[in-house]
Coordinates of C-alpha atoms in Angstrom, one line a residue:
Chain A
X1 CA 104.2 94.8 144.4
X2 CA 101.6 93.8 141.8
X3 CA 98.0 94.7 142.3
X4 CA 97.0 91.1 143.2
X5 CA 99.6 90.9 146.0
X6 CA 98.2 94.1 147.4
X7 CA 94.8 92.7 147.5
X8 CA 96.0 89.5 149.2
X9 CA 98.4 91.1 151.6
X10 CA 95.9 92.2 154.4
X11 CA 95.0 88.6 155.0
X12 CA 98.2 88.3 157.0
X13 CA 96.9 90.8 159.5
X14 CA 94.4 89.6 162.2
X15 CA 91.4 91.6 161.0
X16 CA 91.3 90.7 157.3
X17 CA 89.5 92.7 154.7
X18 CA 87.1 92.1 151.8
X19 CA 87.4 94.4 148.9
X20 CA 84.4 95.2 146.7
X21 CA 85.9 94.7 143.2
X22 CA 82.6 95.8 141.6
X23 CA 81.5 92.5 140.0
X24 CA 78.0 92.7 138.8
X25 CA 75.5 90.2 137.4
X26 CA 74.0 90.9 134.0
X27 CA 70.3 91.5 134.0
X28 CA 69.8 93.1 130.6
X29 CA 68.0 91.4 127.8
X30 CA 69.5 88.1 126.6
X31 CA 69.4 87.8 122.8
X32 CA 69.6 84.1 122.6
X33 CA 70.6 81.5 120.1
X34 CA 69.6 83.3 117.0
X35 CA 71.5 86.5 117.8
X36 CA 74.5 84.5 118.7
X37 CA 74.4 82.7 115.4
X38 CA 74.0 86.0 113.5
X39 CA 76.9 87.6 115.4
X40 CA 79.2 84.6 114.8
X41 CA 78.2 84.7 111.1
X42 CA 78.9 88.4 110.7
X43 CA 82.2 88.2 112.7
X44 CA 83.4 85.2 110.6
X45 CA 82.4 86.9 107.3
X46 CA 84.4 89.9 108.4
X47 CA 87.3 87.7 109.4
X48 CA 87.3 86.0 105.9
X49 CA 88.3 89.4 104.5
X50 CA 90.5 90.3 107.4
X51 CA 88.2 93.2 108.5
X52 CA 88.8 94.3 112.0
X53 CA 92.2 92.6 112.0
X54 CA 95.7 93.9 111.4
X55 CA 96.9 94.8 107.9
X56 CA 98.8 91.6 107.4
X57 CA 95.6 89.5 107.6
X58 CA 94.1 91.7 104.8
X59 CA 96.9 91.2 102.3
X60 CA 95.8 87.7 101.1
X61 CA 92.0 88.2 100.8
X62 CA 92.1 91.6 99.3
X63 CA 95.0 90.7 97.0
X64 CA 93.0 87.7 95.7
X65 CA 89.8 89.9 95.4
X66 CA 91.8 92.4 93.3
X67 CA 93.2 89.7 91.1
X68 CA 89.6 88.3 90.7
X69 CA 88.3 91.7 89.5
X70 CA 91.1 93.0 87.4
X71 CA 90.5 90.8 84.3
X72 CA 86.8 91.8 84.3
X73 CA 87.7 95.5 84.5
X74 CA 90.3 95.2 81.8
X75 CA 87.9 93.3 79.5
X76 CA 85.3 95.9 80.2
X77 CA 87.6 98.7 79.3
X78 CA 88.7 97.0 76.1
X79 CA 85.1 96.4 75.2
X80 CA 84.4 100.1 75.7
X81 CA 87.3 101.2 73.6
X82 CA 86.8 98.7 70.8
X83 CA 83.2 97.6 70.9
X84 CA 83.6 95.4 67.8
X85 CA 86.1 93.1 69.5
X86 CA 84.8 89.9 71.2
X87 CA 85.5 89.9 74.9
X88 CA 87.2 86.8 76.2
X89 CA 85.1 86.8 79.3
X90 CA 81.4 86.5 79.9
X91 CA 79.1 85.5 82.7
X92 CA 79.5 81.8 81.9
X93 CA 83.2 81.3 81.6
X94 CA 84.5 83.9 84.0
X95 CA 84.5 81.8 87.2
X96 CA 85.7 78.7 85.3
X97 CA 88.7 80.7 83.9
X98 CA 89.6 82.2 87.3
X99 CA 89.1 79.0 89.3
X100 CA 92.7 79.0 90.7
X101 CA 91.8 82.3 92.6
X102 CA 88.7 80.8 94.1
X103 CA 90.7 77.7 95.1
X104 CA 93.4 79.8 96.7
X105 CA 90.8 81.9 98.6
X106 CA 89.2 78.8 100.0
X107 CA 92.6 77.3 100.9
X108 CA 93.8 80.5 102.5
X109 CA 90.7 81.6 104.4
X110 CA 88.8 78.5 105.4
X111 CA 91.6 77.5 107.9
X112 CA 91.6 81.2 109.0
X113 CA 88.0 80.8 110.1
X114 CA 88.1 77.4 111.8
X115 CA 91.6 76.2 112.5
X116 CA 92.8 78.9 114.9
X117 CA 89.7 78.5 117.2
X118 CA 90.8 74.9 117.6
X119 CA 94.5 75.7 118.0
X120 CA 93.8 78.3 120.7
X121 CA 91.3 76.1 122.5
X122 CA 88.6 78.7 122.5
X123 CA 85.7 76.4 121.3
X124 CA 84.6 75.8 124.9
X125 CA 84.0 79.6 125.2
X126 CA 81.7 79.4 122.2
X127 CA 79.9 76.3 123.3
X128 CA 79.3 77.7 126.8
X129 CA 77.0 80.3 125.3
X130 CA 73.6 80.1 123.7
X131 CA 75.2 78.8 120.6
X132 CA 74.7 75.1 119.8
X133 CA 77.6 73.1 118.3
X134 CA 75.7 72.8 115.0
X135 CA 75.1 76.5 115.1
X136 CA 78.9 77.1 115.2
X137 CA 79.5 74.8 112.3
X138 CA 76.7 76.2 110.2
X139 CA 77.6 79.9 110.9
X140 CA 81.2 79.2 109.9
X141 CA 80.2 77.4 106.8
X142 CA 77.7 80.1 106.0
X143 CA 80.3 82.8 106.4
X144 CA 82.8 81.0 104.1
X145 CA 80.0 80.5 101.5
X146 CA 79.0 84.2 101.7
X147 CA 82.6 85.3 101.4
X148 CA 83.1 83.2 98.3
X149 CA 79.8 84.4 96.9
X150 CA 80.8 88.0 97.2
X151 CA 84.2 87.2 95.7
X152 CA 82.6 85.5 92.7
X153 CA 79.8 88.0 92.3
X154 CA 82.0 91.2 92.2
X155 CA 83.7 90.6 88.8
X156 CA 80.4 89.5 87.2
X157 CA 78.9 92.8 88.4
X158 CA 81.8 94.6 86.9
X159 CA 81.2 93.0 83.5
X160 CA 77.5 93.8 83.9
X161 CA 77.9 97.5 84.6
X162 CA 80.7 97.8 82.0
X163 CA 78.3 96.4 79.4
X164 CA 75.6 98.9 80.4
X165 CA 77.8 101.9 80.6
X166 CA 79.6 101.2 77.4
X167 CA 76.4 101.4 75.4
X168 CA 75.0 104.6 74.0
X169 CA 71.5 104.1 75.3
X170 CA 72.0 103.3 78.9
X171 CA 68.4 102.7 79.8
X172 CA 67.8 100.3 76.9
X173 CA 71.0 98.5 77.8
X174 CA 69.9 98.1 81.3
X175 CA 66.7 96.4 80.1
X176 CA 68.7 94.2 77.8
X177 CA 71.2 93.1 80.4
X178 CA 68.4 92.4 83.0
X179 CA 67.9 89.1 81.3
X180 CA 71.4 88.0 82.4
X181 CA 70.6 88.4 86.1
X182 CA 70.1 84.7 86.7
X183 CA 73.6 84.0 85.5
X184 CA 75.1 86.9 87.4
X185 CA 73.7 85.7 90.7
X186 CA 73.3 82.0 90.0
X187 CA 76.8 81.2 88.9
X188 CA 78.5 82.6 92.0
X189 CA 76.0 80.7 94.1
X190 CA 76.7 77.4 92.4
X191 CA 80.4 77.9 92.9
X192 CA 80.3 79.3 96.5
X193 CA 78.3 76.6 98.3
X194 CA 80.2 73.4 97.2
X195 CA 83.6 75.1 97.5
X196 CA 82.8 76.4 101.0
X197 CA 81.6 72.9 102.0
X198 CA 84.7 71.2 100.7
X199 CA 87.1 73.7 102.2
X200 CA 85.4 73.8 105.6
X201 CA 85.2 70.0 105.8
X202 CA 88.9 69.7 105.3
X203 CA 89.9 72.8 107.4
X204 CA 87.7 71.8 110.4
X205 CA 89.7 68.6 110.9
X206 CA 93.0 70.1 111.7
X207 CA 94.1 72.8 114.2
X208 CA 97.2 73.6 112.0
X209 CA 96.5 76.3 109.5
X210 CA 99.4 75.3 107.3
X211 CA 98.2 71.7 107.0
X212 CA 94.7 72.7 106.2
X213 CA 95.8 75.1 103.5
X214 CA 98.1 72.4 102.0
X215 CA 95.4 69.7 102.1
X216 CA 92.7 71.9 100.5
X217 CA 95.0 73.0 97.6
X218 CA 96.3 69.5 97.2
X219 CA 92.7 68.3 96.7
X220 CA 92.1 70.9 94.0
X221 CA 95.4 70.4 92.2
X222 CA 95.5 66.7 92.3
X223 CA 91.9 66.1 91.2
X224 CA 92.3 68.5 88.4
X225 CA 95.5 67.0 87.1
X226 CA 94.4 63.3 87.5
X227 CA 91.0 64.0 86.0
X228 CA 92.5 65.8 83.0
X229 CA 95.2 63.2 82.3
X230 CA 92.9 60.1 82.7
X231 CA 90.2 61.6 80.5
X232 CA 92.7 62.1 77.7
X233 CA 94.5 58.8 77.9
X234 CA 91.9 56.4 79.2
X235 CA 89.5 54.6 76.9
X236 CA 85.8 54.0 77.0
X237 CA 84.1 54.5 80.3
X238 CA 87.2 55.6 82.1
X239 CA 87.8 58.7 80.0
X240 CA 84.1 59.5 80.4
X241 CA 84.0 59.6 84.2
X242 CA 87.5 60.7 84.9
X243 CA 86.8 64.5 84.7
X244 CA 84.1 64.0 87.3
X245 CA 86.6 63.8 90.1
X246 CA 87.6 67.5 89.6
X247 CA 85.2 69.6 91.7
X248 CA 85.4 72.5 89.4
X249 CA 84.2 70.4 86.5
X250 CA 81.2 69.4 88.6
X251 CA 80.5 73.1 89.3
X252 CA 80.8 74.0 85.7
X253 CA 78.5 71.1 84.7
X254 CA 75.9 72.2 87.2
X255 CA 76.1 75.8 86.0
X256 CA 75.6 74.5 82.5
X257 CA 72.7 72.4 83.6
X258 CA 70.9 75.1 85.5
X259 CA 71.8 78.2 83.5
X260 CA 72.7 77.0 80.1
X261 CA 75.6 78.1 77.9
X262 CA 78.4 75.6 77.7
X263 CA 82.1 76.7 77.6
X264 CA 84.1 75.2 74.8
X265 CA 87.3 74.6 76.8
X266 CA 85.6 73.0 79.7
X267 CA 85.7 69.2 80.0
X268 CA 81.9 69.3 80.5
X269 CA 81.6 70.2 76.8
X270 CA 83.5 67.1 75.8
X271 CA 82.2 64.7 78.4
X272 CA 79.3 62.7 76.9
X273 CA 77.2 62.8 80.0
X274 CA 73.8 64.1 80.9
X275 CA 74.1 67.4 82.6
X276 CA 72.0 66.5 85.6
X277 CA 74.7 64.0 86.6
X278 CA 77.0 67.0 87.4
X279 CA 74.2 68.7 89.3
X280 CA 73.5 65.6 91.4
X281 CA 77.2 65.1 92.2
X282 CA 77.6 68.7 93.1
X283 CA 74.7 68.5 95.5
X284 CA 76.2 65.3 97.0
X285 CA 79.6 67.0 97.4
X286 CA 78.0 70.0 99.2
X287 CA 75.9 67.8 101.4
X288 CA 78.8 65.5 102.4
X289 CA 80.9 68.5 103.2
X290 CA 78.3 70.1 105.4
X291 CA 77.6 66.9 107.2
X292 CA 81.3 66.3 107.7
X293 CA 81.6 69.7 109.4
X294 CA 78.6 69.2 111.5
X295 CA 79.9 65.7 112.5
X296 CA 83.3 67.1 113.4
X297 CA 81.8 69.7 115.7
X298 CA 79.5 67.3 117.4
X299 CA 82.4 65.1 118.3
X300 CA 85.2 67.5 119.0
X301 CA 86.3 67.9 122.6
X302 CA 85.8 71.6 123.6
Chain B
X1 CA 127.0 72.7 106.6
X2 CA 126.5 71.6 110.1
X3 CA 125.9 67.9 110.8
X4 CA 123.8 68.4 113.9
X5 CA 121.5 71.0 112.4
X6 CA 121.1 68.8 109.4
X7 CA 120.1 65.8 111.5
X8 CA 117.6 67.8 113.6
X9 CA 116.1 69.4 110.5
X10 CA 115.8 66.0 108.8
X11 CA 113.9 64.8 111.9
X12 CA 111.6 67.9 111.9
X13 CA 110.8 67.6 108.2
X14 CA 110.2 63.9 108.1
X15 CA 107.8 63.8 111.0
X16 CA 105.5 60.8 110.6
X17 CA 102.2 62.4 109.6
X18 CA 103.6 64.9 107.2
X19 CA 105.7 62.4 105.3
X20 CA 102.8 60.0 105.2
X21 CA 100.6 62.6 103.6
X22 CA 103.2 63.5 101.1
X23 CA 103.8 59.8 100.3
X24 CA 100.0 59.6 99.8
X25 CA 100.3 62.4 97.3
X26 CA 103.1 60.6 95.4
X27 CA 100.9 57.5 95.6
X28 CA 98.2 59.2 93.6
X29 CA 100.8 59.6 90.8
X30 CA 101.7 56.0 90.9
X31 CA 98.0 55.0 91.1
X32 CA 97.2 57.1 88.0
X33 CA 100.0 55.3 86.2
X34 CA 98.6 52.0 87.3
X35 CA 95.1 52.8 86.2
X36 CA 96.4 53.7 82.8
X37 CA 98.3 50.4 82.6
X38 CA 95.1 48.5 83.3
X39 CA 92.6 50.6 81.3
X40 CA 94.5 52.9 78.9
X41 CA 95.4 52.6 75.2
X42 CA 98.9 51.1 74.8
X43 CA 99.5 53.2 71.7
X44 CA 99.1 56.4 73.8
X45 CA 101.6 55.3 76.5
X46 CA 104.3 57.8 75.8
X47 CA 102.1 60.9 75.4
X48 CA 100.2 59.8 78.5
X49 CA 103.5 59.4 80.5
X50 CA 104.6 62.8 79.3
X51 CA 101.3 64.4 80.4
X52 CA 101.4 62.5 83.7
X53 CA 104.9 63.4 84.6
X54 CA 104.8 67.0 83.4
X55 CA 101.3 68.0 84.8
X56 CA 100.9 65.8 87.8
X57 CA 104.5 65.3 88.7
X58 CA 106.3 68.5 87.8
X59 CA 103.2 70.7 87.9
X60 CA 101.6 69.5 91.1
X61 CA 103.6 67.0 93.2
X62 CA 106.9 68.9 93.0
X63 CA 105.7 72.3 94.0
X64 CA 103.5 70.9 96.8
X65 CA 106.3 68.8 98.3
X66 CA 108.9 71.6 98.0
X67 CA 106.4 74.1 99.4
X68 CA 105.8 72.1 102.5
X69 CA 109.5 71.3 103.1
X70 CA 110.8 74.7 102.0
X71 CA 108.5 76.7 104.2
X72 CA 108.8 74.2 107.1
X73 CA 112.6 74.1 107.2
X74 CA 113.0 77.5 108.9
X75 CA 109.7 79.3 108.7
X76 CA 108.0 76.9 111.1
X77 CA 110.7 77.4 113.8
X78 CA 110.5 81.1 113.4
X79 CA 106.7 81.1 113.7
X80 CA 106.5 79.0 116.9
X81 CA 109.4 81.0 118.4
X82 CA 111.8 78.1 118.9
X83 CA 114.2 79.5 116.3
X84 CA 115.9 81.6 118.9
X85 CA 117.4 78.5 120.5
X86 CA 119.1 77.7 117.3
X87 CA 120.0 81.3 116.4
X88 CA 121.5 82.0 119.8
X89 CA 124.1 79.3 119.3
X90 CA 127.5 80.4 118.0
X91 CA 126.9 79.1 114.6
X92 CA 127.2 81.3 111.5
X93 CA 123.7 82.1 110.2
X94 CA 125.1 81.4 106.7
X95 CA 125.7 77.9 107.8
X96 CA 122.3 77.6 109.3
X97 CA 120.6 78.8 106.1
X98 CA 122.7 76.6 103.8
X99 CA 122.2 73.5 105.9
X100 CA 118.5 73.9 106.2
X101 CA 118.2 74.6 102.5
X102 CA 120.3 71.5 101.6
X103 CA 118.2 69.2 103.8
X104 CA 114.9 70.6 102.6
X105 CA 116.0 70.3 99.0
X106 CA 117.2 66.7 99.6
X107 CA 114.0 65.7 101.2
X108 CA 111.7 67.2 98.6
X109 CA 113.8 65.8 95.7
X110 CA 113.6 62.4 97.3
X111 CA 109.8 62.5 97.8
X112 CA 109.2 63.9 94.4
X113 CA 111.6 61.9 92.3
X114 CA 110.8 58.5 93.8
X115 CA 107.1 58.5 92.9
X116 CA 107.8 60.1 89.6
X117 CA 110.4 57.5 88.6
X118 CA 108.1 54.7 89.7
X119 CA 105.0 56.2 88.0
X120 CA 107.0 56.8 84.8
X121 CA 108.3 53.3 84.6
X122 CA 104.9 51.9 85.1
X123 CA 103.1 54.2 82.7
X124 CA 105.7 54.1 79.9
X125 CA 106.4 50.4 80.5
X126 CA 110.1 51.2 80.4
X127 CA 112.3 54.2 80.1
X128 CA 110.2 55.8 77.4
X129 CA 112.9 57.2 75.2
X130 CA 114.6 59.3 77.9
X131 CA 111.2 60.6 79.1
X132 CA 111.3 59.0 82.5
X133 CA 114.9 59.7 83.3
X134 CA 114.8 63.2 82.0
X135 CA 111.6 64.1 83.9
X136 CA 113.0 62.6 87.1
X137 CA 116.3 64.4 86.8
X138 CA 114.6 67.6 85.9
X139 CA 112.3 67.3 89.0
X140 CA 115.4 66.9 91.2
X141 CA 116.7 70.2 89.9
X142 CA 113.3 71.8 90.1
X143 CA 112.9 70.7 93.8
X144 CA 116.2 72.5 94.7
X145 CA 115.1 75.7 92.9
X146 CA 111.6 75.6 94.6
X147 CA 113.1 75.0 98.0
X148 CA 115.6 77.9 97.6
X149 CA 112.8 80.2 96.7
X150 CA 110.4 79.0 99.4
X151 CA 113.0 79.1 102.1
X152 CA 113.6 82.8 101.1
X153 CA 109.9 83.5 101.1
X154 CA 109.4 81.9 104.5
X155 CA 112.0 84.3 105.9
X156 CA 110.4 87.3 104.3
X157 CA 106.7 86.7 105.3
X158 CA 104.9 84.8 107.9
X159 CA 102.3 83.5 105.5
X160 CA 104.8 81.9 103.2
X161 CA 102.6 78.9 102.3
X162 CA 99.9 81.1 100.9
X163 CA 102.3 83.3 98.9
X164 CA 104.1 80.2 97.6
X165 CA 100.8 78.7 96.5
X166 CA 99.8 82.0 94.9
X167 CA 103.1 82.0 92.9
X168 CA 102.5 78.4 91.8
X169 CA 98.8 78.8 90.9
X170 CA 98.7 82.3 89.6
X171 CA 102.1 83.0 88.1
X172 CA 102.9 79.5 86.9
X173 CA 99.4 78.4 86.3
X174 CA 97.1 81.3 85.3
X175 CA 99.5 83.8 83.8
X176 CA 101.6 81.3 81.9
X177 CA 98.6 80.6 79.8
X178 CA 98.0 84.3 79.0
X179 CA 101.5 85.8 78.9
X180 CA 104.1 83.5 77.4
X181 CA 106.9 85.7 78.8
X182 CA 106.1 84.7 82.4
X183 CA 107.4 81.2 81.5
X184 CA 111.0 82.4 81.7
X185 CA 110.5 83.0 85.4
X186 CA 108.5 79.9 86.1
X187 CA 110.3 77.1 87.9
X188 CA 107.9 74.6 86.4
X189 CA 108.9 75.6 82.9
X190 CA 112.6 75.7 83.9
X191 CA 112.2 72.1 85.2
X192 CA 110.5 71.0 82.0
X193 CA 113.4 72.6 79.9
X194 CA 115.9 70.7 82.0
X195 CA 113.9 67.5 81.7
X196 CA 113.8 67.9 77.9
X197 CA 117.5 68.7 77.7
X198 CA 118.7 65.9 80.0
X199 CA 116.5 63.1 78.7
X200 CA 116.9 64.2 75.1
X201 CA 113.1 63.6 74.6
X202 CA 111.9 63.4 71.0
X203 CA 110.0 66.5 70.1
X204 CA 106.9 64.6 69.1
X205 CA 106.4 63.2 72.6
X206 CA 107.3 66.2 74.7
X207 CA 108.8 69.6 73.8
X208 CA 109.6 72.2 76.4
X209 CA 108.9 75.8 75.4
X210 CA 112.1 77.1 77.0
X211 CA 115.6 76.5 75.6
X212 CA 118.1 74.7 77.9
X213 CA 120.5 77.6 77.8
X214 CA 117.9 80.1 79.0
X215 CA 116.8 77.7 81.7
X216 CA 120.3 77.2 82.9
X217 CA 121.0 80.9 83.2
X218 CA 117.7 81.8 84.9
X219 CA 118.0 78.8 87.2
X220 CA 121.4 79.7 88.4
X221 CA 120.4 83.4 88.9
X222 CA 117.3 82.3 90.8
X223 CA 119.2 80.0 93.0
X224 CA 121.9 82.6 93.9
X225 CA 119.4 85.4 94.4
X226 CA 117.0 83.3 96.6
X227 CA 119.9 82.0 98.7
X228 CA 121.3 85.5 99.2
X229 CA 118.0 86.9 100.2
X230 CA 117.5 84.0 102.7
X231 CA 121.0 84.5 104.2
X232 CA 120.5 88.3 104.4
X233 CA 117.1 88.0 106.1
X234 CA 118.3 85.4 108.6
X235 CA 121.5 87.4 109.3
X236 CA 119.4 90.5 110.0
X237 CA 117.0 88.5 112.2
X238 CA 117.1 90.0 115.7
X239 CA 116.6 87.9 118.7
X240 CA 114.5 89.9 121.1
X241 CA 112.2 89.3 124.1
X242 CA 111.4 86.1 125.9
X243 CA 111.1 82.8 124.1
X244 CA 107.5 82.2 123.1

């Protein structure tokens, strides 16, 4: 006999019985909306790296993080062994060169954050708490952006510390390198926000993780390929605007606009456009993405 | 091969929404070709077609289609727990793997080669000195190779889609630019070598970095090894517990 049957069984007898199962009301402090938001943000950020989850959820985020950092570490080591050689990586071109890793991270982890909640129908549990629907959307977006920011920041910090430690006068080098701080923090920020907005906008529209992953990566791959081909073969205005459909070109243009230093092998360098155009389009992309996520969670049946 | 499994797999893979999305992806290829026809320089038609078919067709459309069909053919059933209904039937697992693989390869070849042929004909304004035919035929072979690999991957890991993407983006994309040697084991480069060999494309329009002989040897080895791994993994697959 299971426990439930045992509890029900006495009803058949004439007397009947009520068991005290020990249910209690909660009369402690209620932390409210802000705390719920913070909790969801932290939990989602941990989930983006598979923390607190079984090992198989850690393989992809940590594998990608490792691949993201290795080139920086290798370049730093070479720089230390042969200081005269010119390093292929610097704060400006690193994220551009490793953009496939960032794209993969978004494609793999954005669905991880939002799709399974829809698939398992647990949204009603979230929304029955102090959390508003917009809070859920913004906390998830914030967590994805923060995860991407950390992923992008780590290798730049490796380059930074490698440059300091490789020099003979560490204190002086620290002072010299301090001027690069805007690039080190700014570039990851410029990459993280739009990529998170784009990824979450796509992922929040499907409960199927595989579809979301496929759709996100398809957007990155197809826009990059179409933009590249059309800018080479089109003529006049077409070749001018074609690269703009690739989100990574927009990001690099924005970085160029705000932080300076263009990269020779980026289409931004060849495109004959004012740099603020990239900035405006990047801001628009980010805003549209966030609005799409908010809209989705306002409408979704929980 | 088993007719019934083939029919069911075909129905699974060609579900309306998924096929529509993949056709949309192929449509982008055709659209790009159309835009070039309208606004491109006629003199650059052949280099453009070469770039279009090798980058967008072989480099993007082919892996994405094959990835979705390859990981969906068996992996999806195993993930949602319905595979045991199939595996409990007295059908050799070898037959199951080979049938699923054949159907997946057929579907991806069809959805890759169709748009590529159309886009090639539009962009080149004809057969383009063997370019269109070569690339389309190469993509058919490439689709089979990709499917074999992705079916095997889907039997090894539950997150086959992400690992497949990582292979396509990191190994074939990022590393191929840094280490030329990785090209030998890149299905994209094998496909381009086949395309070059079959179409007999003049070197000034398109030249594949791999030789046809190397491509042939590696492709056959890859196909055999991937299929054997898939068969081995499915044969060792234990049915246990209740259906999910």
